[in-house]
Amino acid sequence: MGAATAIQASYFIAAALFIFGLKRMSSPVTARSGIVWAGVGMVVATLITFLTPGMSNYGLMTVAIAIGGIAAWVTGRRVAMTNMPQMIALYNGMGGGAAAAIAAVELFAGNVHGPSVLILGVLGGIIGAVSFSGSLIAFGKLQGLIKRSFRFRGQNIVNLLILTGTLVAGAVVVLYAPGPVTLLFALALVLGVTMTLPIGGADMPVVISLYNALTGLAVAFEGFVLNNAAMIIAGTVVGSAGTLLTQLMAKAMNRSLANVLFSGFGETAAAGATGPAGTLKAIETADAAVMLGFSEKVIVVPGYGMAVAQAQHKVWELCQALIARGVTVKFAIHPVAGRMPGHMNVLLAEAGVPYDLIYDEAEINSEFETADVALIIGANDVVNPVARTDKSSPIYGMPILNADKAKNVIVIKRGQGAGFSGIENALFYLDHARMLYGDGQAKAAELVQAVKAL
Ligand code: NAP
């Protein structure tokens, strides 16, 4: 077998590892091993690239891999689950930037030949550069470095003009290569910034997922430029996974992608909205423990606040204490609870909650009516009943968990803080709802003691 055949065969193995790894990531039972499989695929693809005929600069390649590898290792170990979206934004931006850098180097060097490869190279470069600068802005917003959304009249027209300029520059590069390559990339980088700046921090997870899909596409296009099968396959896999994730998030929030990109969600929500009728009624830990401990069935609804409080271990301890008393306990997970799909599943898996106690919205929604208590921990928007009724609400039409239909509702949260959408929750004001104020972890720990003492 020649070297070239061995390289292609290794890329094929790497591609299979990416695809099966991704498949395994779709279930919490196999997700960890899925990440390992895909990681092994990446190691195979990277090592085999060193053997490609004509490859030089081994020193530089090794230094680049060492810098990237160490930075990823350190940040990956340190990052808190709640900061995962911004880390993904940063890593994703690097992927887009790498694709754009490949395009720039190859175009400057005049290495891209043939009209179709030239078009793919230029398109990949544009998409990669937009994804790079856009992801950095998304990172800045999620990290709280950029606090405002820069919105002004006619911004969509300005963006359209920059996009047109970028495409024209791209066409000139294709026709008269190398042409205005610097201008092309400068415009594409500016476009990523101006496209992302007006979008509210609240919509960033969807935007990151979109950029993730774009990065995949850019990498796949540059794979044609470098004639590298592993890049084409890995890019396609990332591109389609990102597209599916973007669709899933938009659908679970009942928003169109255009609405995410071109409207200021969450920024106007608080204004104009009149508060729900009724009053908030607090409950003491001891009383909440009695309600829970003497229930037949409790459905736990975790949300973003559980992640912030890192309350998952204490919540599971509480559930075990309830199960020991003969209470049936189930977890209800909304597809966009937390700040990324699967956020709650990962936390509950980390705490050791058996998978057969975890139900998604469609499976459990009809069961709330038979639950004695819906115990809501740091969830807000995903249980807000106005999504069903109030057409003027920004979350109208978003499928929600029917926690309000339970016989009693106990809500653990710190105070009057709104959720991600910035609106008040009518559920908290219902007659059968009680507020157990405090940090999620502290309150869950107190409940464990109180239930055990019953
Ligand atoms: P949420 O609506 O953001 O509400 C979280 C609640 O947690 C807040 O009301 C807050 O109230 C409470 N909280 C914060 N820190 C806490 C702590 N230490 N202890 C106890 N409670 C705490 O959360 P959600 O119900 O999970 O809804 C997720 C939202 O994110 C949805 O609007 C969804 O559309 C959006 N989103 C999700 C994704 C995704 O993929 N998951 C992507 C994009 C957008 P206090 O301040 O009063 O404590």
Coordinates of C-alpha atoms and ligand atoms in Angstrom, one line a residue:
M1 CA 0.0 0.0 0.0
G2 CA 1.5 3.4 -1.0
A3 CA 1.8 6.3 1.4
A4 CA -1.0 8.2 -0.4
T5 CA -3.4 5.2 0.0
A6 CA -2.4 4.8 3.7
I7 CA -3.1 8.5 4.3
Q8 CA -6.6 8.3 2.6
A9 CA -7.4 5.1 4.6
S10 CA -6.4 6.9 7.9
Y11 CA -8.6 9.8 7.0
F12 CA -11.5 7.4 6.3
I13 CA -11.0 5.9 9.8
A14 CA -10.8 9.4 11.3
A15 CA -14.1 10.3 9.5
A16 CA -15.8 7.2 10.7
L17 CA -14.7 8.0 14.3
F18 CA -16.1 11.6 14.0
I19 CA -19.5 10.3 12.7
F20 CA -19.8 7.5 15.2
G21 CA -18.5 9.7 18.0
L22 CA -21.2 12.3 17.2
K23 CA -23.9 9.6 17.1
R24 CA -22.8 8.5 20.6
M25 CA -23.0 12.1 21.8
S26 CA -26.8 12.0 21.2
S27 CA -27.5 9.9 24.3
P28 CA -26.3 10.8 27.8
V29 CA -25.4 7.1 28.4
T30 CA -22.8 7.1 25.6
A31 CA -22.0 10.8 25.3
R32 CA -18.7 10.7 27.2
S33 CA -17.4 7.8 25.0
G34 CA -18.6 9.7 22.0
I35 CA -16.3 12.6 22.8
V36 CA -13.4 10.2 23.3
W37 CA -14.1 8.5 19.9
A38 CA -14.2 11.9 18.1
G39 CA -11.1 13.0 19.9
V40 CA -9.2 9.9 18.8
G41 CA -10.4 10.6 15.2
M42 CA -8.9 14.1 15.5
V43 CA -5.6 12.8 16.8
V44 CA -5.5 10.3 13.9
A45 CA -6.3 13.0 11.3
T46 CA -3.7 15.4 12.9
L47 CA -0.8 12.9 13.1
I48 CA -1.4 11.5 9.6
T49 CA -1.3 15.1 8.2
F50 CA 2.4 15.2 9.2
L51 CA 3.1 12.4 6.7
T52 CA 1.5 14.1 3.7
P53 CA 4.0 14.3 0.8
G54 CA 5.4 17.8 0.4
M55 CA 4.7 18.8 4.0
S56 CA 7.3 21.0 5.6
N57 CA 7.5 23.4 8.5
Y58 CA 7.3 20.5 11.0
G59 CA 8.7 22.8 13.8
L60 CA 6.0 25.4 13.3
M61 CA 3.3 22.8 13.1
T62 CA 4.4 21.2 16.4
V63 CA 4.6 24.6 18.1
A64 CA 1.1 25.6 16.9
I65 CA -0.3 22.2 18.1
A66 CA 1.4 22.6 21.4
I67 CA 0.1 26.1 22.0
G68 CA -3.5 25.2 20.9
G69 CA -3.5 21.9 22.8
I70 CA -2.2 23.4 26.1
A71 CA -4.6 26.4 25.9
A72 CA -7.6 24.0 25.2
W73 CA -6.6 21.6 27.9
V74 CA -6.3 24.3 30.6
T75 CA -9.4 26.2 29.6
G76 CA -11.4 22.9 29.1
R77 CA -10.6 21.7 32.6
R78 CA -11.3 25.0 34.3
V79 CA -14.5 26.2 32.6
A80 CA -17.7 26.2 34.6
M81 CA -20.7 24.5 33.0
T82 CA -22.5 27.9 33.0
N83 CA -19.6 29.4 31.0
M84 CA -19.7 26.7 28.4
P85 CA -21.5 28.8 25.7
Q86 CA -18.7 31.4 25.6
M87 CA -16.0 28.8 25.6
I88 CA -17.7 27.1 22.6
A89 CA -17.9 30.6 21.0
L90 CA -14.2 31.1 21.4
Y91 CA -13.2 27.6 20.1
N92 CA -15.6 27.9 17.2
G93 CA -14.2 31.3 16.3
M94 CA -10.8 29.7 16.2
G95 CA -12.1 27.1 13.8
G96 CA -13.5 29.8 11.5
G97 CA -10.4 31.8 11.8
A98 CA -8.2 28.8 10.9
A99 CA -10.4 28.2 7.8
A100 CA -10.1 31.9 6.8
A101 CA -6.3 31.8 7.4
I102 CA -6.0 28.8 5.1
A103 CA -7.9 30.6 2.4
A104 CA -5.9 33.8 2.8
V105 CA -2.5 31.9 2.7
E106 CA -3.5 29.8 -0.4
L107 CA -5.0 32.8 -2.2
F108 CA -2.0 35.0 -1.6
A109 CA 0.4 32.3 -2.7
G110 CA -1.6 31.7 -5.9
N111 CA -2.1 28.0 -5.0
V112 CA -5.8 27.8 -5.7
H113 CA -6.5 26.7 -9.3
G114 CA -9.6 26.0 -11.3
P115 CA -12.8 28.1 -11.1
S116 CA -14.8 25.8 -8.8
V117 CA -12.0 25.3 -6.2
L118 CA -11.3 29.1 -6.4
I119 CA -15.0 29.8 -5.7
L120 CA -15.1 27.3 -2.8
G121 CA -11.8 28.8 -1.4
V122 CA -13.1 32.3 -1.5
L123 CA -16.6 31.4 -0.1
G124 CA -14.9 29.4 2.7
G125 CA -12.6 32.3 3.5
I126 CA -15.5 34.7 3.7
I127 CA -17.6 32.4 5.9
G128 CA -14.7 31.6 8.1
A129 CA -13.7 35.2 8.6
V130 CA -17.4 36.2 9.4
S131 CA -17.6 33.3 11.8
F132 CA -14.2 34.2 13.5
S133 CA -15.0 37.9 14.2
G134 CA -18.7 37.2 14.9
S135 CA -17.8 34.4 17.4
L136 CA -15.4 36.7 19.2
I137 CA -18.1 39.4 19.6
A138 CA -20.5 36.6 20.8
F139 CA -17.8 35.6 23.3
G140 CA -17.4 39.2 24.5
K141 CA -21.2 39.5 25.0
L142 CA -21.6 36.3 26.9
Q143 CA -18.5 37.0 29.1
G144 CA -20.0 40.4 29.9
L145 CA -17.1 42.2 28.2
I146 CA -19.5 43.9 25.8
K147 CA -22.5 44.9 27.7
R148 CA -24.6 46.7 25.1
S149 CA -26.4 45.7 22.0
F150 CA -25.4 48.3 19.3
R151 CA -28.6 48.9 17.5
F152 CA -29.3 51.8 15.2
R153 CA -31.8 52.6 12.4
G154 CA -30.9 51.2 9.1
Q155 CA -28.3 48.7 10.5
N156 CA -29.7 45.9 8.3
I157 CA -29.1 48.1 5.3
V158 CA -25.6 48.8 6.4
N159 CA -25.0 45.1 6.9
L160 CA -26.5 44.4 3.5
L161 CA -24.1 46.9 1.9
I162 CA -21.1 45.3 3.7
L163 CA -22.2 41.9 2.6
T164 CA -22.6 43.1 -1.0
G165 CA -19.1 44.7 -0.9
T166 CA -17.7 41.4 0.4
L167 CA -19.3 39.3 -2.3
V168 CA -18.1 41.8 -5.0
A169 CA -14.6 41.7 -3.7
G170 CA -14.9 37.8 -3.6
A171 CA -16.0 37.8 -7.2
V172 CA -13.0 40.0 -8.3
V173 CA -10.7 37.6 -6.4
V174 CA -12.2 34.7 -8.3
L175 CA -12.0 36.4 -11.7
Y176 CA -8.5 38.1 -11.3
A177 CA -6.8 36.0 -8.6
P178 CA -5.2 36.9 -6.3
G179 CA -6.9 40.3 -6.7
P180 CA -8.1 42.3 -3.6
V181 CA -7.6 39.5 -1.1
T182 CA -6.8 41.9 1.8
L183 CA -9.9 43.9 1.2
L184 CA -12.0 40.8 0.9
F185 CA -10.9 39.5 4.3
A186 CA -11.1 43.0 5.9
L187 CA -14.7 43.3 4.7
A188 CA -15.7 39.8 5.9
L189 CA -14.2 40.4 9.3
V190 CA -16.1 43.7 9.6
L191 CA -19.3 41.9 8.5
G192 CA -19.0 39.4 11.3
V193 CA -18.7 42.3 13.8
T194 CA -21.5 44.4 12.5
M195 CA -23.8 41.4 12.1
T196 CA -23.3 40.2 15.7
L197 CA -23.1 43.5 17.7
P198 CA -26.8 44.3 17.4
I199 CA -27.9 40.9 18.6
G200 CA -28.8 40.8 22.3
G201 CA -26.7 38.6 24.7
A202 CA -29.9 36.6 25.2
D203 CA -29.9 35.3 21.7
M204 CA -26.2 34.4 21.7
P205 CA -26.5 30.7 22.2
V206 CA -28.5 30.4 18.9
V207 CA -26.0 32.7 17.2
I208 CA -23.0 30.6 18.4
S209 CA -24.7 27.5 17.1
L210 CA -25.2 29.2 13.7
Y211 CA -21.6 30.3 13.6
N212 CA -20.7 26.7 14.5
A213 CA -22.5 25.5 11.4
L214 CA -20.8 28.2 9.3
T215 CA -17.4 27.3 10.6
G216 CA -18.0 23.7 9.6
L217 CA -19.0 24.8 6.1
A218 CA -15.9 27.0 5.8
V219 CA -13.6 24.1 6.9
A220 CA -15.3 21.8 4.4
F221 CA -14.8 24.3 1.5
E222 CA -11.1 24.8 2.5
G223 CA -10.8 21.0 2.5
F224 CA -11.4 21.2 -1.3
V225 CA -8.6 23.8 -1.6
L226 CA -6.1 21.6 0.3
N227 CA -7.5 18.5 -1.2
N228 CA -7.9 17.1 2.3
A229 CA -10.7 14.5 2.7
A230 CA -10.6 14.6 6.5
M231 CA -11.3 18.4 6.4
I232 CA -14.2 18.0 4.0
I233 CA -15.9 15.3 6.0
A234 CA -15.2 16.8 9.5
G235 CA -16.4 20.2 8.2
T236 CA -19.6 18.7 6.7
V237 CA -20.3 16.9 10.0
V238 CA -19.8 20.0 12.0
G239 CA -21.8 22.1 9.6
S240 CA -24.8 19.7 9.6
A241 CA -24.6 19.2 13.4
G242 CA -24.5 23.0 13.9
T243 CA -27.5 23.5 11.5
L244 CA -29.6 20.9 13.3
L245 CA -28.7 22.4 16.7
T246 CA -29.6 25.9 15.5
Q247 CA -33.0 24.6 14.2
L248 CA -33.6 22.7 17.4
M249 CA -33.0 25.8 19.6
A250 CA -35.0 28.1 17.4
K251 CA -37.9 25.6 17.3
A252 CA -37.8 25.0 21.1
M253 CA -38.0 28.8 21.6
N254 CA -40.6 29.2 18.8
R255 CA -38.5 31.7 17.0
S256 CA -37.4 31.9 13.4
L257 CA -33.7 32.4 12.6
A258 CA -34.5 35.7 11.0
N259 CA -36.2 36.8 14.2
V260 CA -33.1 35.9 16.2
L261 CA -30.7 37.7 13.8
F262 CA -32.8 40.8 13.1
S263 CA -34.8 41.6 16.2
G264 CA -33.9 42.6 19.7
F265 CA -35.4 39.8 21.8
G266 CA -35.5 40.3 25.5
E267 CA -34.6 44.0 25.3
T268 CA -38.1 45.4 24.9
A269 CA -39.8 42.6 26.8
A270 CA -39.7 44.2 30.2
A271 CA -41.1 47.5 28.9
G272 CA -44.8 47.7 28.3
A273 CA -45.6 44.3 29.9
T274 CA -48.0 44.6 32.8
G275 CA -47.2 42.3 35.7
P276 CA -49.2 39.2 36.3
A277 CA -52.2 39.3 38.7
G278 CA -52.0 37.9 42.2
T279 CA -49.2 38.0 44.8
L280 CA -46.1 36.0 45.5
K281 CA -46.5 33.7 48.5
A282 CA -43.3 32.6 50.3
I283 CA -43.0 29.2 52.0
E284 CA -40.6 28.1 54.7
T285 CA -38.2 25.2 54.2
A286 CA -39.9 23.0 56.9
D287 CA -43.4 23.5 55.3
A288 CA -42.0 22.7 51.8
A289 CA -40.3 19.6 53.2
V290 CA -43.7 18.4 54.6
M291 CA -45.4 19.0 51.3
L292 CA -42.7 17.1 49.4
G293 CA -42.3 14.3 52.0
F294 CA -46.0 13.5 52.1
S295 CA -46.5 13.6 48.3
E296 CA -47.1 10.5 46.2
K297 CA -45.5 12.1 43.1
V298 CA -43.1 14.9 42.7
I299 CA -41.9 16.3 39.3
V300 CA -38.6 18.2 39.5
V301 CA -38.1 21.0 36.9
P302 CA -34.5 22.2 36.8
G303 CA -33.4 25.3 35.0
Y304 CA -30.6 27.7 34.5
G305 CA -30.6 28.7 38.3
M306 CA -29.8 25.1 39.2
A307 CA -26.7 25.3 37.0
V308 CA -25.6 28.7 38.5
A309 CA -26.1 27.3 42.0
Q310 CA -24.4 24.0 41.1
A311 CA -27.3 22.5 43.0
Q312 CA -27.5 19.2 41.1
H313 CA -25.9 17.0 43.7
K314 CA -28.0 18.3 46.6
V315 CA -31.2 18.1 44.4
W316 CA -30.4 14.5 43.7
E317 CA -29.8 13.9 47.4
L318 CA -33.2 15.4 48.1
C319 CA -34.8 13.2 45.5
Q320 CA -33.2 10.1 47.0
A321 CA -34.5 11.1 50.5
L322 CA -38.0 11.4 48.9
I323 CA -37.7 8.1 47.0
A324 CA -36.7 6.4 50.3
R325 CA -40.0 7.6 51.7
G326 CA -41.9 6.0 48.9
V327 CA -42.4 9.2 46.8
T328 CA -42.3 8.8 43.0
V329 CA -39.8 11.3 41.7
K330 CA -39.4 12.3 38.0
F331 CA -37.3 15.0 36.3
A332 CA -38.8 17.1 33.5
I333 CA -36.3 18.6 31.1
H334 CA -37.2 21.3 28.7
P335 CA -35.2 21.3 25.5
V336 CA -33.8 24.8 26.1
A337 CA -33.6 24.7 29.9
G338 CA -30.3 26.3 31.0
R339 CA -28.2 27.9 28.3
M340 CA -27.6 25.2 25.8
P341 CA -29.4 22.0 24.7
G342 CA -28.6 19.1 27.0
H343 CA -27.3 21.5 29.8
M344 CA -29.6 20.0 32.4
N345 CA -29.0 16.4 31.3
V346 CA -25.3 16.8 31.6
L347 CA -25.6 18.3 35.2
L348 CA -28.0 15.6 36.3
A349 CA -25.8 12.9 34.8
E350 CA -22.9 14.4 36.7
A351 CA -24.9 14.1 39.9
G352 CA -25.6 10.4 39.2
V353 CA -29.4 10.8 38.5
P354 CA -30.5 7.5 36.7
Y355 CA -31.5 8.2 33.1
D356 CA -34.8 6.5 33.5
L357 CA -36.0 9.2 35.9
I358 CA -35.3 11.9 33.3
Y359 CA -38.1 12.8 30.9
D360 CA -38.3 15.3 28.1
E361 CA -41.1 17.7 27.6
A362 CA -43.3 15.6 25.3
E363 CA -43.0 12.5 27.5
I364 CA -43.9 14.2 30.8
N365 CA -46.2 17.1 30.1
S366 CA -49.4 15.1 30.5
E367 CA -48.2 13.9 33.9
F368 CA -48.1 17.2 35.7
E369 CA -51.8 17.0 36.4
T370 CA -51.2 13.8 38.5
A371 CA -48.2 15.3 40.4
D372 CA -48.7 16.5 44.0
V373 CA -45.9 18.9 43.7
A374 CA -43.9 20.4 40.8
L375 CA -40.6 21.4 42.4
I376 CA -39.0 24.1 40.2
I377 CA -35.4 24.8 40.8
G378 CA -34.0 27.9 39.1
A379 CA -36.2 27.5 36.1
N380 CA -38.3 30.4 34.9
D381 CA -39.1 30.9 31.2
V382 CA -39.5 27.2 30.5
V383 CA -42.5 27.0 32.9
N384 CA -44.1 30.4 32.1
P385 CA -47.7 29.8 31.2
V386 CA -48.0 33.1 29.3
A387 CA -46.3 31.3 26.5
R388 CA -49.6 29.5 25.9
T389 CA -51.9 32.5 26.2
D390 CA -50.4 36.0 25.8
K391 CA -49.8 36.8 22.1
S392 CA -47.9 39.9 23.0
S393 CA -45.4 38.0 25.1
P394 CA -41.9 37.5 23.6
I395 CA -42.1 33.8 24.5
Y396 CA -45.6 33.3 23.1
G397 CA -45.8 30.0 21.3
M398 CA -42.7 28.6 23.0
P399 CA -43.6 25.0 24.2
I400 CA -43.4 25.0 28.0
L401 CA -43.5 22.4 30.8
N402 CA -47.0 22.3 32.3
A403 CA -45.8 22.8 35.8
D404 CA -48.8 25.0 36.6
K405 CA -51.0 22.0 36.1
A406 CA -49.5 20.2 39.2
K407 CA -51.6 20.2 42.4
N408 CA -49.0 22.3 44.1
V409 CA -45.9 24.2 42.9
I410 CA -42.8 25.0 44.9
V411 CA -40.3 27.4 43.2
I412 CA -36.7 27.7 44.5
K413 CA -35.1 31.0 43.4
R414 CA -33.2 33.8 45.1
G415 CA -35.7 36.6 44.6
Q416 CA -37.6 38.4 41.9
G417 CA -35.0 37.9 39.2
A418 CA -36.5 37.5 35.7
G419 CA -35.4 34.6 33.4
F420 CA -33.5 34.8 30.2
S421 CA -36.4 36.5 28.3
G422 CA -36.6 39.3 30.9
I423 CA -40.3 38.9 31.6
E424 CA -42.3 38.1 34.8
N425 CA -43.6 34.6 35.3
A426 CA -47.3 34.3 35.8
L427 CA -46.9 30.9 37.3
F428 CA -45.2 32.2 40.5
Y429 CA -48.4 34.3 41.2
L430 CA -50.9 31.4 41.0
D431 CA -52.8 30.4 44.1
H432 CA -51.2 27.0 44.4
A433 CA -47.6 28.3 43.9
R434 CA -45.2 28.9 46.8
M435 CA -41.8 30.6 46.6
L436 CA -38.9 29.1 48.6
Y437 CA -36.5 32.0 48.4
G438 CA -32.7 31.3 48.5
D439 CA -29.8 29.9 46.6
G440 CA -30.6 26.7 44.8
Q441 CA -27.9 24.6 46.5
A442 CA -28.4 26.0 50.0
K443 CA -32.2 25.5 49.8
A444 CA -31.9 22.0 48.4
A445 CA -29.4 21.1 51.2
E446 CA -31.9 22.5 53.9
L447 CA -34.7 20.5 52.3
V448 CA -32.6 17.3 52.5
Q449 CA -32.2 17.7 56.2
A450 CA -35.8 18.7 56.7
V451 CA -37.2 15.7 54.7
K452 CA -34.9 13.3 56.5
A453 CA -36.1 14.7 59.9
L454 CA -39.8 14.1 59.0
Ligands
NAP1 P1 -34.3 31.2 33.0 O1 -35.6 31.6 32.4 O2 -33.1 31.9 32.5 O3 -34.4 31.5 34.6 C1 -33.4 31.2 35.5 C2 -33.9 31.6 36.9 O4 -32.9 31.1 37.8 C3 -33.9 33.1 37.2 O5 -35.3 33.5 37.2 C4 -33.2 33.3 38.5 O6 -34.0 34.0 39.4 C5 -32.9 31.9 39.0 N1 -31.6 31.8 39.6 C6 -30.4 32.3 39.2 N2 -29.4 32.0 40.0 C7 -30.0 31.2 41.0 C8 -29.4 30.5 42.1 N3 -28.1 30.6 42.4 N4 -30.3 29.7 42.8 C9 -31.6 29.6 42.5 N5 -32.1 30.3 41.4 C10 -31.3 31.0 40.7 O7 -34.0 29.7 33.0 P2 -34.7 28.5 32.3 O8 -36.1 28.3 32.8 O9 -33.8 27.3 32.4 O10 -34.9 28.9 30.8 C11 -33.8 29.0 29.9 C12 -34.0 30.2 29.0 O11 -32.8 30.3 28.2 C13 -35.1 30.1 28.1 O12 -35.7 31.4 27.9 C14 -34.5 29.7 26.8 O13 -35.2 30.1 25.6 C15 -33.2 30.4 26.9 N6 -32.2 29.8 26.0 C16 -31.8 28.5 26.2 C17 -30.9 27.9 25.3 C18 -30.6 26.5 25.5 O14 -30.1 25.9 24.5 N7 -30.8 25.9 26.6 C19 -30.4 28.6 24.2 C20 -30.8 30.0 24.1 C21 -31.6 30.5 25.0 P3 -33.4 34.8 40.7 O15 -32.5 35.8 40.1 O16 -34.6 35.4 41.4 O17 -32.7 33.7 41.5

